[in-house]
GROMACS .gro file of C-alpha atoms in nm:
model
  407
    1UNK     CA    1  -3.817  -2.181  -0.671
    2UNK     CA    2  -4.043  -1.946  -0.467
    3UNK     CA    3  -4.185  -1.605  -0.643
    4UNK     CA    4  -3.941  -1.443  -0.415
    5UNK     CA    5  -3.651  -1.571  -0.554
    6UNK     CA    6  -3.766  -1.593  -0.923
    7UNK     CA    7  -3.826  -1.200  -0.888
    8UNK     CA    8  -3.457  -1.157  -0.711
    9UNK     CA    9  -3.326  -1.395  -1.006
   10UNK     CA   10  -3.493  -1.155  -1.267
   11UNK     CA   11  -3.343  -0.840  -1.133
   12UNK     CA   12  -3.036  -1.001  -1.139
   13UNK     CA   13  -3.077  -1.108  -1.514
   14UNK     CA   14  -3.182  -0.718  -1.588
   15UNK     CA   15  -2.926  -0.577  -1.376
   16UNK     CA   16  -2.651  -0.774  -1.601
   17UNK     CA   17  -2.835  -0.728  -1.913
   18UNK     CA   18  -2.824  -0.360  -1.848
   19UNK     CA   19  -2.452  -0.325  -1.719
   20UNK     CA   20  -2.304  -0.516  -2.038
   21UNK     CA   21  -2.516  -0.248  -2.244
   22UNK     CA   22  -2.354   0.012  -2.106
   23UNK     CA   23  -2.002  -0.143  -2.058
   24UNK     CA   24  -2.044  -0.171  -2.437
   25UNK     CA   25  -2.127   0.182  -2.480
   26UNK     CA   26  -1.882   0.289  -2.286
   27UNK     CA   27  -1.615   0.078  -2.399
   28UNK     CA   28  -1.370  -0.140  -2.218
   29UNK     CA   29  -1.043   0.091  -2.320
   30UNK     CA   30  -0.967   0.434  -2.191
   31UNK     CA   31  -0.983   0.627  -2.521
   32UNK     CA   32  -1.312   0.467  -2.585
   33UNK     CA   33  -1.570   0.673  -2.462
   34UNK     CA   34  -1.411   1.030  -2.593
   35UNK     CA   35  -1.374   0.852  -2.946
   36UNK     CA   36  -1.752   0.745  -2.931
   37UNK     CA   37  -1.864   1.085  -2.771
   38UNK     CA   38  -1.646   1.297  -3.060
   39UNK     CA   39  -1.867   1.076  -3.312
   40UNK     CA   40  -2.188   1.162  -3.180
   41UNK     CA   41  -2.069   1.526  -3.174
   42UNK     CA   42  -1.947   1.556  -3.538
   43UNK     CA   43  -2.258   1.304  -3.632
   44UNK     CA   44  -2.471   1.610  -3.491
   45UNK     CA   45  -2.310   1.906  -3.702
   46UNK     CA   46  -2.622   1.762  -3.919
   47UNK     CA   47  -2.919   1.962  -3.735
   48UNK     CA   48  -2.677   2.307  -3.723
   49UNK     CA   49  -2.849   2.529  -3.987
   50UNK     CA   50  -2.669   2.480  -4.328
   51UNK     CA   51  -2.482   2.176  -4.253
   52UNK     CA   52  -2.729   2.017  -4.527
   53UNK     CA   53  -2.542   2.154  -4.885
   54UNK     CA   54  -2.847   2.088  -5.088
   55UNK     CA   55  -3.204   1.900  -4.995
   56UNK     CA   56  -3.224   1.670  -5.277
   57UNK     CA   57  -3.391   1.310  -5.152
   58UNK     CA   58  -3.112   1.089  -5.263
   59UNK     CA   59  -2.821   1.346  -5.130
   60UNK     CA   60  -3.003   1.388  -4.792
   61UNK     CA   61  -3.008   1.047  -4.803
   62UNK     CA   62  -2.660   1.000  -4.820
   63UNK     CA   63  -2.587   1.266  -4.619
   64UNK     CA   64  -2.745   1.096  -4.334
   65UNK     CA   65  -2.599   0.773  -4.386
   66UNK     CA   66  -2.264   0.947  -4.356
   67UNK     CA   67  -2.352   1.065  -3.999
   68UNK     CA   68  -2.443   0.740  -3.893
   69UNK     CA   69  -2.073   0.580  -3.986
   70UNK     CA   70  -1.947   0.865  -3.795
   71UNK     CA   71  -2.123   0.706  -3.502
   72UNK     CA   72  -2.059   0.328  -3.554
   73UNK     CA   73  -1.706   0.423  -3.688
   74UNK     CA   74  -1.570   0.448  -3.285
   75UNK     CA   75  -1.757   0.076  -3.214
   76UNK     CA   76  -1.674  -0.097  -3.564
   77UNK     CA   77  -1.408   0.088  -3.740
   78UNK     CA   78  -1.304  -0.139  -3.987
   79UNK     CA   79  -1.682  -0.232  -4.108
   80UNK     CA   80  -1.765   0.143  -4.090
   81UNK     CA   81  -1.476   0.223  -4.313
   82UNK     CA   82  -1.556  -0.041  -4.566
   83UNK     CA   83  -1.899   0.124  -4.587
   84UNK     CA   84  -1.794   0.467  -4.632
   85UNK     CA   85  -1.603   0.358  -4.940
   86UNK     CA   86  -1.868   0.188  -5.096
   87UNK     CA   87  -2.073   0.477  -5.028
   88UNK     CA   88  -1.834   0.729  -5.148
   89UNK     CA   89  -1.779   0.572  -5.481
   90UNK     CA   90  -2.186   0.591  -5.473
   91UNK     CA   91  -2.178   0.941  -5.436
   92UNK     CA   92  -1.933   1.056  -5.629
   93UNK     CA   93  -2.124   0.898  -5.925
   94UNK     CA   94  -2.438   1.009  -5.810
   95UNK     CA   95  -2.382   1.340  -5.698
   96UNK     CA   96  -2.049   1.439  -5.850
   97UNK     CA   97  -2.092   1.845  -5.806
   98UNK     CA   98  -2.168   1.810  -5.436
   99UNK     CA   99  -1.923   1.751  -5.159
  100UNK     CA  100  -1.847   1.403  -5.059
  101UNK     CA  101  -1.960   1.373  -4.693
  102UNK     CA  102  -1.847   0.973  -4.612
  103UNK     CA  103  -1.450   1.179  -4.693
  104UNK     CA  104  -1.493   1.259  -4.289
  105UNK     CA  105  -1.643   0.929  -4.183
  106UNK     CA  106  -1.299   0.755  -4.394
  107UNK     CA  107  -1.074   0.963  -4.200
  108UNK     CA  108  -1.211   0.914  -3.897
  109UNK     CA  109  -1.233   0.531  -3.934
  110UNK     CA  110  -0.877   0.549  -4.009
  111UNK     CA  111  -0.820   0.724  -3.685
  112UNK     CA  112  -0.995   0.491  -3.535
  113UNK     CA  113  -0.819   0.201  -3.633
  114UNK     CA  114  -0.484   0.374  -3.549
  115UNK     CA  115  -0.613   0.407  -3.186
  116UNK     CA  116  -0.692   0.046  -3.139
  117UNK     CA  117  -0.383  -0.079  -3.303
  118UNK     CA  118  -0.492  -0.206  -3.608
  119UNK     CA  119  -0.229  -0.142  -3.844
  120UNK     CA  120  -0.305  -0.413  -4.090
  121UNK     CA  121  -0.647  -0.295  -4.136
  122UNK     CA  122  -0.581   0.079  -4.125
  123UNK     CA  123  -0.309   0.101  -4.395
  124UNK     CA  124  -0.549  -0.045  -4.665
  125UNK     CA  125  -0.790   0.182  -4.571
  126UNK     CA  126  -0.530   0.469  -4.606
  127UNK     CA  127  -0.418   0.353  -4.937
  128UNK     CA  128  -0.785   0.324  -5.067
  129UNK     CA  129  -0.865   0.631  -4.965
  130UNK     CA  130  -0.602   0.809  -5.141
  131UNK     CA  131  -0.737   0.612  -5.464
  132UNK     CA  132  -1.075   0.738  -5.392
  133UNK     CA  133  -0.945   1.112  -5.352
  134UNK     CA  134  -0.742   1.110  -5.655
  135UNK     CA  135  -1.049   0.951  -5.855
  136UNK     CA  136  -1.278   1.224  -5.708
  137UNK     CA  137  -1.030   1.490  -5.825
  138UNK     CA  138  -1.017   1.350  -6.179
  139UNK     CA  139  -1.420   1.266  -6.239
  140UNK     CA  140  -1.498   1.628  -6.010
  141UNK     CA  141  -1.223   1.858  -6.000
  142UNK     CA  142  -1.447   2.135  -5.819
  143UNK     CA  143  -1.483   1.947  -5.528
  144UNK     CA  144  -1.193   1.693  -5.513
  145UNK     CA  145  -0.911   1.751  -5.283
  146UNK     CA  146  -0.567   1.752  -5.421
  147UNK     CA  147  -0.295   1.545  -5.252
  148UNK     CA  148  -0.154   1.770  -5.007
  149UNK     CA  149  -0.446   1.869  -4.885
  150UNK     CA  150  -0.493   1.463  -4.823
  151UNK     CA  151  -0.166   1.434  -4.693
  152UNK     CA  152  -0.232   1.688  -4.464
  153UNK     CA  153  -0.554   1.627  -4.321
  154UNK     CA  154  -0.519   1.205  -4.261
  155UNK     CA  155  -0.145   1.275  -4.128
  156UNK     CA  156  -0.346   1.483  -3.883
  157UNK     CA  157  -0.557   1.211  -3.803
  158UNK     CA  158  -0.274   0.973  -3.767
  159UNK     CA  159  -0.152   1.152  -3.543
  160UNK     CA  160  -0.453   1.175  -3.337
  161UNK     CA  161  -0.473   0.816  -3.382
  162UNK     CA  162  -0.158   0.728  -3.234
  163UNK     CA  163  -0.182   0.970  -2.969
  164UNK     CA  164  -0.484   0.788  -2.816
  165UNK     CA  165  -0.263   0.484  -2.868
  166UNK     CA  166   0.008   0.555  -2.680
  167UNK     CA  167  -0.214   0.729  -2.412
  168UNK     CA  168  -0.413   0.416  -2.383
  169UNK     CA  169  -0.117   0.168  -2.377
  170UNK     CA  170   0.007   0.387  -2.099
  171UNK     CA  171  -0.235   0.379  -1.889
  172UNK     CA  172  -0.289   0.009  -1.945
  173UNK     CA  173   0.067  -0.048  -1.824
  174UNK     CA  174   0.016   0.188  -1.493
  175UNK     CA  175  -0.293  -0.012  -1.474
  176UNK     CA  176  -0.125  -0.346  -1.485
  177UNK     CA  177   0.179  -0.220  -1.239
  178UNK     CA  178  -0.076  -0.088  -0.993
  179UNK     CA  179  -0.252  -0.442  -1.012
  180UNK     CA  180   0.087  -0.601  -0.973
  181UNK     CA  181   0.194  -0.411  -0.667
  182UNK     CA  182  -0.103  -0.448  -0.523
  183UNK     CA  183  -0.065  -0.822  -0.576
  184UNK     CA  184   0.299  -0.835  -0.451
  185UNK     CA  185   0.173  -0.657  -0.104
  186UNK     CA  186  -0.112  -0.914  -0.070
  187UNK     CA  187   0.166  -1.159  -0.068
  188UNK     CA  188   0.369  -0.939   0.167
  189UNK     CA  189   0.101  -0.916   0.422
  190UNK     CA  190  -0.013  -1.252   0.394
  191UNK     CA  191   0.371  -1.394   0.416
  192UNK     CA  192   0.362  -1.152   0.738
  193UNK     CA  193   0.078  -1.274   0.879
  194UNK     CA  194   0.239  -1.672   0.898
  195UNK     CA  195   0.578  -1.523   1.030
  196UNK     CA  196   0.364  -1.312   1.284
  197UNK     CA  197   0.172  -1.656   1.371
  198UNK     CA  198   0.465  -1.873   1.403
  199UNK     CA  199   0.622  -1.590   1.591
  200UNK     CA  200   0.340  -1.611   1.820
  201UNK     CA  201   0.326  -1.977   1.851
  202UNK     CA  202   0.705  -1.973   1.953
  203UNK     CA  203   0.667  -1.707   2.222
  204UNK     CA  204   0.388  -1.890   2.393
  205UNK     CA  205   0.545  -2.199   2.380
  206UNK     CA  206   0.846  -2.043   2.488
  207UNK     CA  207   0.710  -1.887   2.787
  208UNK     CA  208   0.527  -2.123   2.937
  209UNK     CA  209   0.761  -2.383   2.867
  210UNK     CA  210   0.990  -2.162   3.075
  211UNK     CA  211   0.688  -2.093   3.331
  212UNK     CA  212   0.640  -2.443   3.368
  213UNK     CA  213   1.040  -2.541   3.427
  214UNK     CA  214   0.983  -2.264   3.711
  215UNK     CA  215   0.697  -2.450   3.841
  216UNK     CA  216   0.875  -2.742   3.898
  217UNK     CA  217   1.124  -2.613   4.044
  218UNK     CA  218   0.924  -2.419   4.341
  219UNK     CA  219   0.693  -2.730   4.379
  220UNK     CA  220   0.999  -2.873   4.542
  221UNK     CA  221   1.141  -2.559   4.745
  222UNK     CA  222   1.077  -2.594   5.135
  223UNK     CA  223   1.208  -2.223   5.168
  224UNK     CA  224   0.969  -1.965   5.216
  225UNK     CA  225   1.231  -1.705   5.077
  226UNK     CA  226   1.298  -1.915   4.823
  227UNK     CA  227   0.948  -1.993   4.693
  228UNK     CA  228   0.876  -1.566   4.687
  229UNK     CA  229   1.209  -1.557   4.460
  230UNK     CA  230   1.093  -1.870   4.226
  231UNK     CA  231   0.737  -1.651   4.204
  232UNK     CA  232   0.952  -1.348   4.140
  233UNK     CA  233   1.094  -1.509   3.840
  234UNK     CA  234   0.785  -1.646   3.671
  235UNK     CA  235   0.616  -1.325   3.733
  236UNK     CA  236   0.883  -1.138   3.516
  237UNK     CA  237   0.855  -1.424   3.272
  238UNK     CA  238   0.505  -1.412   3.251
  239UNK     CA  239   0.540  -1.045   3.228
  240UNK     CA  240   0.819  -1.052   2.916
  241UNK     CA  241   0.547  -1.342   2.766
  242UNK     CA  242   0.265  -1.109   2.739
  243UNK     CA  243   0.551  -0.785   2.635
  244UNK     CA  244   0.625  -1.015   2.327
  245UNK     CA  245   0.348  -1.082   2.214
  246UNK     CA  246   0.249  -0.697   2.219
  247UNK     CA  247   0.518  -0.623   2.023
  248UNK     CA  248   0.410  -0.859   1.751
  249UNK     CA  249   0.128  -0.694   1.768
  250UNK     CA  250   0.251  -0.391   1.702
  251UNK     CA  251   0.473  -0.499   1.400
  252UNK     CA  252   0.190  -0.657   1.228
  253UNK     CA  253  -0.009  -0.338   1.284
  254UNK     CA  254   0.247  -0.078   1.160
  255UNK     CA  255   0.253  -0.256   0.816
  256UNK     CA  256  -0.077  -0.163   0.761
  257UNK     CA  257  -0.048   0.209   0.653
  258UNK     CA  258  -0.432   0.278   0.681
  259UNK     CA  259  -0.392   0.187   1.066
  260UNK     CA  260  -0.214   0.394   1.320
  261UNK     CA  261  -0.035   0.272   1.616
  262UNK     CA  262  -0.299   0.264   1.892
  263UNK     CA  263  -0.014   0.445   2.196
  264UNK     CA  264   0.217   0.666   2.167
  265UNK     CA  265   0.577   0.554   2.260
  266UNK     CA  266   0.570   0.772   2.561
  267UNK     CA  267   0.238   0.583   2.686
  268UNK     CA  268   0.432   0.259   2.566
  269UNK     CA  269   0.681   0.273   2.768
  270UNK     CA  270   0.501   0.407   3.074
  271UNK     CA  271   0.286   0.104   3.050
  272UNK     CA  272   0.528  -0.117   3.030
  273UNK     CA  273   0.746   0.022   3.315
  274UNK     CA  274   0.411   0.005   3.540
  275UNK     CA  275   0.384  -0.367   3.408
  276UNK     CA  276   0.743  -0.465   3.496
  277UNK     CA  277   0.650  -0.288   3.868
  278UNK     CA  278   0.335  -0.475   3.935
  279UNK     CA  279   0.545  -0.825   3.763
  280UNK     CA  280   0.790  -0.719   4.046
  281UNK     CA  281   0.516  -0.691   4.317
  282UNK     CA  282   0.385  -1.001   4.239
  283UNK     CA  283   0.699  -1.173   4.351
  284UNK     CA  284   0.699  -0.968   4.661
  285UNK     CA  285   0.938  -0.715   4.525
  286UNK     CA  286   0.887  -0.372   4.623
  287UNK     CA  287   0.997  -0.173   4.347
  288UNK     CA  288   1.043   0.174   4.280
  289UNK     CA  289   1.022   0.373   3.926
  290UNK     CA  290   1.067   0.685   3.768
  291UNK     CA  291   1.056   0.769   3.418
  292UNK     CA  292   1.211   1.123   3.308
  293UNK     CA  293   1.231   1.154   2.953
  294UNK     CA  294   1.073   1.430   2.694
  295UNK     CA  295   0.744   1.316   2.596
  296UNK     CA  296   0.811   1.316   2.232
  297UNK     CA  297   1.020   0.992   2.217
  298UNK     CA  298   1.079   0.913   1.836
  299UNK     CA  299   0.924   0.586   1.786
  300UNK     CA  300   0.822   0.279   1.930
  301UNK     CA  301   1.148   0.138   1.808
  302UNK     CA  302   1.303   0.367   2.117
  303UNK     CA  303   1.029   0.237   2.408
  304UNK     CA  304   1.090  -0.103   2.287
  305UNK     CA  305   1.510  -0.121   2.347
  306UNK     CA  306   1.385   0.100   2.694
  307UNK     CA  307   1.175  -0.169   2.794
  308UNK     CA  308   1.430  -0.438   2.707
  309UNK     CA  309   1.660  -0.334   2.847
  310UNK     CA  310   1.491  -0.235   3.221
  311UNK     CA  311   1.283  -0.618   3.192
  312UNK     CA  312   1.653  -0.754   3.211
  313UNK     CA  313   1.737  -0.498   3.490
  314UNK     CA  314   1.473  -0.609   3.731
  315UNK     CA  315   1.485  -0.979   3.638
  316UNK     CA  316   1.825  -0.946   3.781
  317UNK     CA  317   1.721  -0.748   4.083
  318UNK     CA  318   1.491  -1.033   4.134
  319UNK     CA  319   1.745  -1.289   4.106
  320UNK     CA  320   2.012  -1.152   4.282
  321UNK     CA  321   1.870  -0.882   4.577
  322UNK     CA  322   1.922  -1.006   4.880
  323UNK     CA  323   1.628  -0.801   4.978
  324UNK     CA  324   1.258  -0.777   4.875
  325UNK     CA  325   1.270  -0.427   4.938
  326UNK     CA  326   1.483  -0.106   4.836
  327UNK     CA  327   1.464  -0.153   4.435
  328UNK     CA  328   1.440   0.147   4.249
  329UNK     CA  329   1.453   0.162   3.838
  330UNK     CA  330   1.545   0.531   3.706
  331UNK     CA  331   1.506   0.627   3.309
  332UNK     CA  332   1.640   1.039   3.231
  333UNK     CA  333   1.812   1.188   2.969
  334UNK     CA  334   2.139   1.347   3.014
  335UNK     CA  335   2.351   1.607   2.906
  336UNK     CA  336   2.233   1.842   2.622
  337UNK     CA  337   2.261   1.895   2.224
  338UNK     CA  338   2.465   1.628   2.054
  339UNK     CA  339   2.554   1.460   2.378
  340UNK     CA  340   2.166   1.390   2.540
  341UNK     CA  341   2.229   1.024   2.623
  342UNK     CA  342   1.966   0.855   2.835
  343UNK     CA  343   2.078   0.708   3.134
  344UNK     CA  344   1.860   0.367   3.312
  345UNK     CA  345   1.964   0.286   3.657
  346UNK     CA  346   1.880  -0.043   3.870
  347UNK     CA  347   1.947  -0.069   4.226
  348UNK     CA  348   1.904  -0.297   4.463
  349UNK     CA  349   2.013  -0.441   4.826
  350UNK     CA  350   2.301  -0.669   4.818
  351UNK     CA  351   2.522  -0.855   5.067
  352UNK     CA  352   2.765  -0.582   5.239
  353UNK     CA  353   3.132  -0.599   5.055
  354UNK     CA  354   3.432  -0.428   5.211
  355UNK     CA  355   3.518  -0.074   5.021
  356UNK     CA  356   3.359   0.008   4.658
  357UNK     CA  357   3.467  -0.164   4.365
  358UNK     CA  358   3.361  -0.255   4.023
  359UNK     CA  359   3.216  -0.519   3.977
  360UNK     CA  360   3.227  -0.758   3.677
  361UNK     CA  361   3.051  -1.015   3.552
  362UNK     CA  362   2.728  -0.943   3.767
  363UNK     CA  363   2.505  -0.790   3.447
  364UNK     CA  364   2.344  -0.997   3.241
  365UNK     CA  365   2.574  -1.022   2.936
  366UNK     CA  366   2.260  -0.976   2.704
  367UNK     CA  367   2.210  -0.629   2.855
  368UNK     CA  368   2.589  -0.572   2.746
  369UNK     CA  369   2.526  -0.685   2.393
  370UNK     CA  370   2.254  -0.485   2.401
  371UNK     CA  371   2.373  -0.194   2.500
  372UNK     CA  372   2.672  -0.261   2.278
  373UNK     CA  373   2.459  -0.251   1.953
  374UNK     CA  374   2.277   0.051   2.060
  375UNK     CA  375   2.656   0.203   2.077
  376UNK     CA  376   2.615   0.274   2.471
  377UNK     CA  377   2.810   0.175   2.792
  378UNK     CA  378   2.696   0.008   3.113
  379UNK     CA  379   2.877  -0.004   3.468
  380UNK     CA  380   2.814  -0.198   3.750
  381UNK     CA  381   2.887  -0.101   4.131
  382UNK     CA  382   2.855  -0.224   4.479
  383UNK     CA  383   2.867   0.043   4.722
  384UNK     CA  384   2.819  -0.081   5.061
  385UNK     CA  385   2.482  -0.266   5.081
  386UNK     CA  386   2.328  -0.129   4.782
  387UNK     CA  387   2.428  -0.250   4.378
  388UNK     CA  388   2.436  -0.033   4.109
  389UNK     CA  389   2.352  -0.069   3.754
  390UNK     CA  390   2.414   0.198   3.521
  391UNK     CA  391   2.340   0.181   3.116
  392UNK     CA  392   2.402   0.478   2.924
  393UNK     CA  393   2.307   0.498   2.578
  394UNK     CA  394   2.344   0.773   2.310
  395UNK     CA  395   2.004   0.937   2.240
  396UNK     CA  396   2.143   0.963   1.856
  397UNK     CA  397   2.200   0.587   1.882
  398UNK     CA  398   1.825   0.588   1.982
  399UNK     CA  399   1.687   0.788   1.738
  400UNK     CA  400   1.862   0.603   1.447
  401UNK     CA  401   1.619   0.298   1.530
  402UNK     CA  402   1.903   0.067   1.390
  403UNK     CA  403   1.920  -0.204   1.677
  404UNK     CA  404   1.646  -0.499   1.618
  405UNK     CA  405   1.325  -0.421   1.871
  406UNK     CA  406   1.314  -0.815   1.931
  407UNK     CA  407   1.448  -0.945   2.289
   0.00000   0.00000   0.00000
């Protein structure tokens, strides 16, 4: 071992020695410390000026034995009480017309013991100290204490005693809830983490599983037209890929309460709208957005189903348009007080029918159970050249955050 580490491996020897001498000062319980510190304090009523009754060698003597029981009474109770007996009976012999100071270090070992739990020891302490008293008031009647005043003074004590008790036990059982909650939520978070991985690993797989069928596909397309719809398609897949995996992001981020969400819905959604456009233009999809909704949407819950539910908009306007250009996606809020719904439009260029009709059947029947669940109502017209998507969805519905955010 080098001198280097021998003198790092000594401080570290010290530093331990030193931190179990105070954590046995101190005391490992709650109630410790003020029980030691209330000793030391009634241990120095000895230096106040006539503490001392008389200055005799052999009762100074005692006198100052009975202070030091008052201080090892709080670390060895039961030890310290034995020895105040023995040295009460000593006294009372010895100085029988002088008060009997080791009465106070008695009681207080009985408190004491009552604090820590120890019934079995503190009882026979009790009942020997009531012998002790009644003895002293039969050999010294002038300074004995009669048996109420006994009564009185250790049921005080008791009571002390069990006070600290039951304060300790209680705040050993917060202690130990605390502990277990925070042990429970360490499982939580690390349960969420493998649902968040396997979560990932599905969505990857998923999507370029998907990205890959799409690949093979347009590797063996001759049509021009067709290959910019194929690359259309995998650019919204790619897009609602990497929009996944954000949003697993997100719900492993909001269950950590000391970290807040790193957008605001409004951006969220803004950036995802721009990310759908430029998914669109990479197909060769001219698309055109606007967003028109108050900029203190409730929660990311509400810019998720948004999102959702215009990806599956212009996946279908690259699908189905029979033109590259012309799309436009709307999002604005309608109506006022209890009847503000927001309203997402898609429209595109589509083959010219004769008159205007409904029609059914060309939506995406997840953006009908979607809608659906969020309690809302979608429509779905060709007039002339251009198809019309309309979703309409209660901002109430919205706000309630009850539909699942997952696609």
């Amino acid at each position: 071992m080098t001198p280097r580490a021998a003198a790092v491996a000594a401080d570290s020897h010290e530093g331990a020695r030193w931190r179990r001498i105070i954590e046995w000062l101190i005391g490992r319980r709650a109630v410790d410390l003020p029980m030691r510190l209330v000793g030391v304090l009634l241990a120095a009523t000895a230096i106040m000026p006539g503490a001392v009754e008389a200055q005799e060698p052999v009762f100074l003597l005692l006198f100052f034995i009975s202070r030091l029981l008052l201080i090892a009474a709080p670390f060895a109770p039961a030890a310290a009480g034995a020895l105040a007996g023995g040295f009460f009976l000593l006294h009372l012999f010895m100085e029988p017309t002088l008060l009997n100071p080791f009465a106070e270090c008695l009681a207080f070992a009985f408190g004491a013991l009552l604090a820590t739990g120890c019934w079995r020891l503190a009882v026979p302490l009790c009942m020997g100290s009531l012998g002790l008293s009644v003895l002293e008031s039969w050999v010294a009647p002038a300074v004995g204490s009669s048996v109420p005043v006994f009564a009185f003074t250790w049921g005080l004590v008791a009571l002390l005693g069990l006070f600290a008790l039951l304060f300790d036990k209680r705040i050993e059982a917060e202690s130990t809830r605390r502990e277990a909650a925070a042990a429970a939520h360490a499982r939580a978070v690390e349960q969420l983490r493998i649902n968040v991985a396997i979560d990932t690993h599905d969505t990857i797989s998923h999507g370029l599983a998907t990205q890959a069928a799409i690949l093979r596909v347009l590797s063996a397309e001759r049509s021009i037209s067709d290959l910019r719809r194929g690359l259309g398609e995998l650019a919204m897949v790619n897009d609602q890929t990497q929009q996944n995996l954000r949003s697993l992001l997100h719900g492993l981020r909001s269950t950590q309460n000391d970290l807040p969400s790193e957008t605001a819905p409004n951006t969220h959604l803004l950036q995802g709208v721009d990310s759908l456009t430029a998914a669109a233009g990479a197909g060769g999809y001219t698309l055109r957005t606007k967003v028109d909704l108050p900029a203190e949407l409730p929660s990311i819950v509400l810019a998720e189903q948004l999102l959702l539910i215009s990806r599956e908009l212009v996946t279908n306007i690259v699908k189905h348009a029979s033109s590259r250009d012309g799309a436009r996606l709307s999002l604005y809020l309608s109506g006022c007080g209890a009847g503000r719904h927001v309203v997402i439009e898609a429209e595109n260029r589509a083959a010219v029918m004769s008159g205007a009709e409904e029609v059914s059947g060309s939506v995406p029947r997840s953006i009908a159970d979607r809608t659906e669940r969020l309690g809302g109502s979608f429509r779905s017209t060709q007039i002339g050249g251009r198809f019309l998507v309309t979703v309409t969805v209660p901002w109430n519905a919205l706000t309630a955050g009850h539909p699942s955010s997952e696609g």
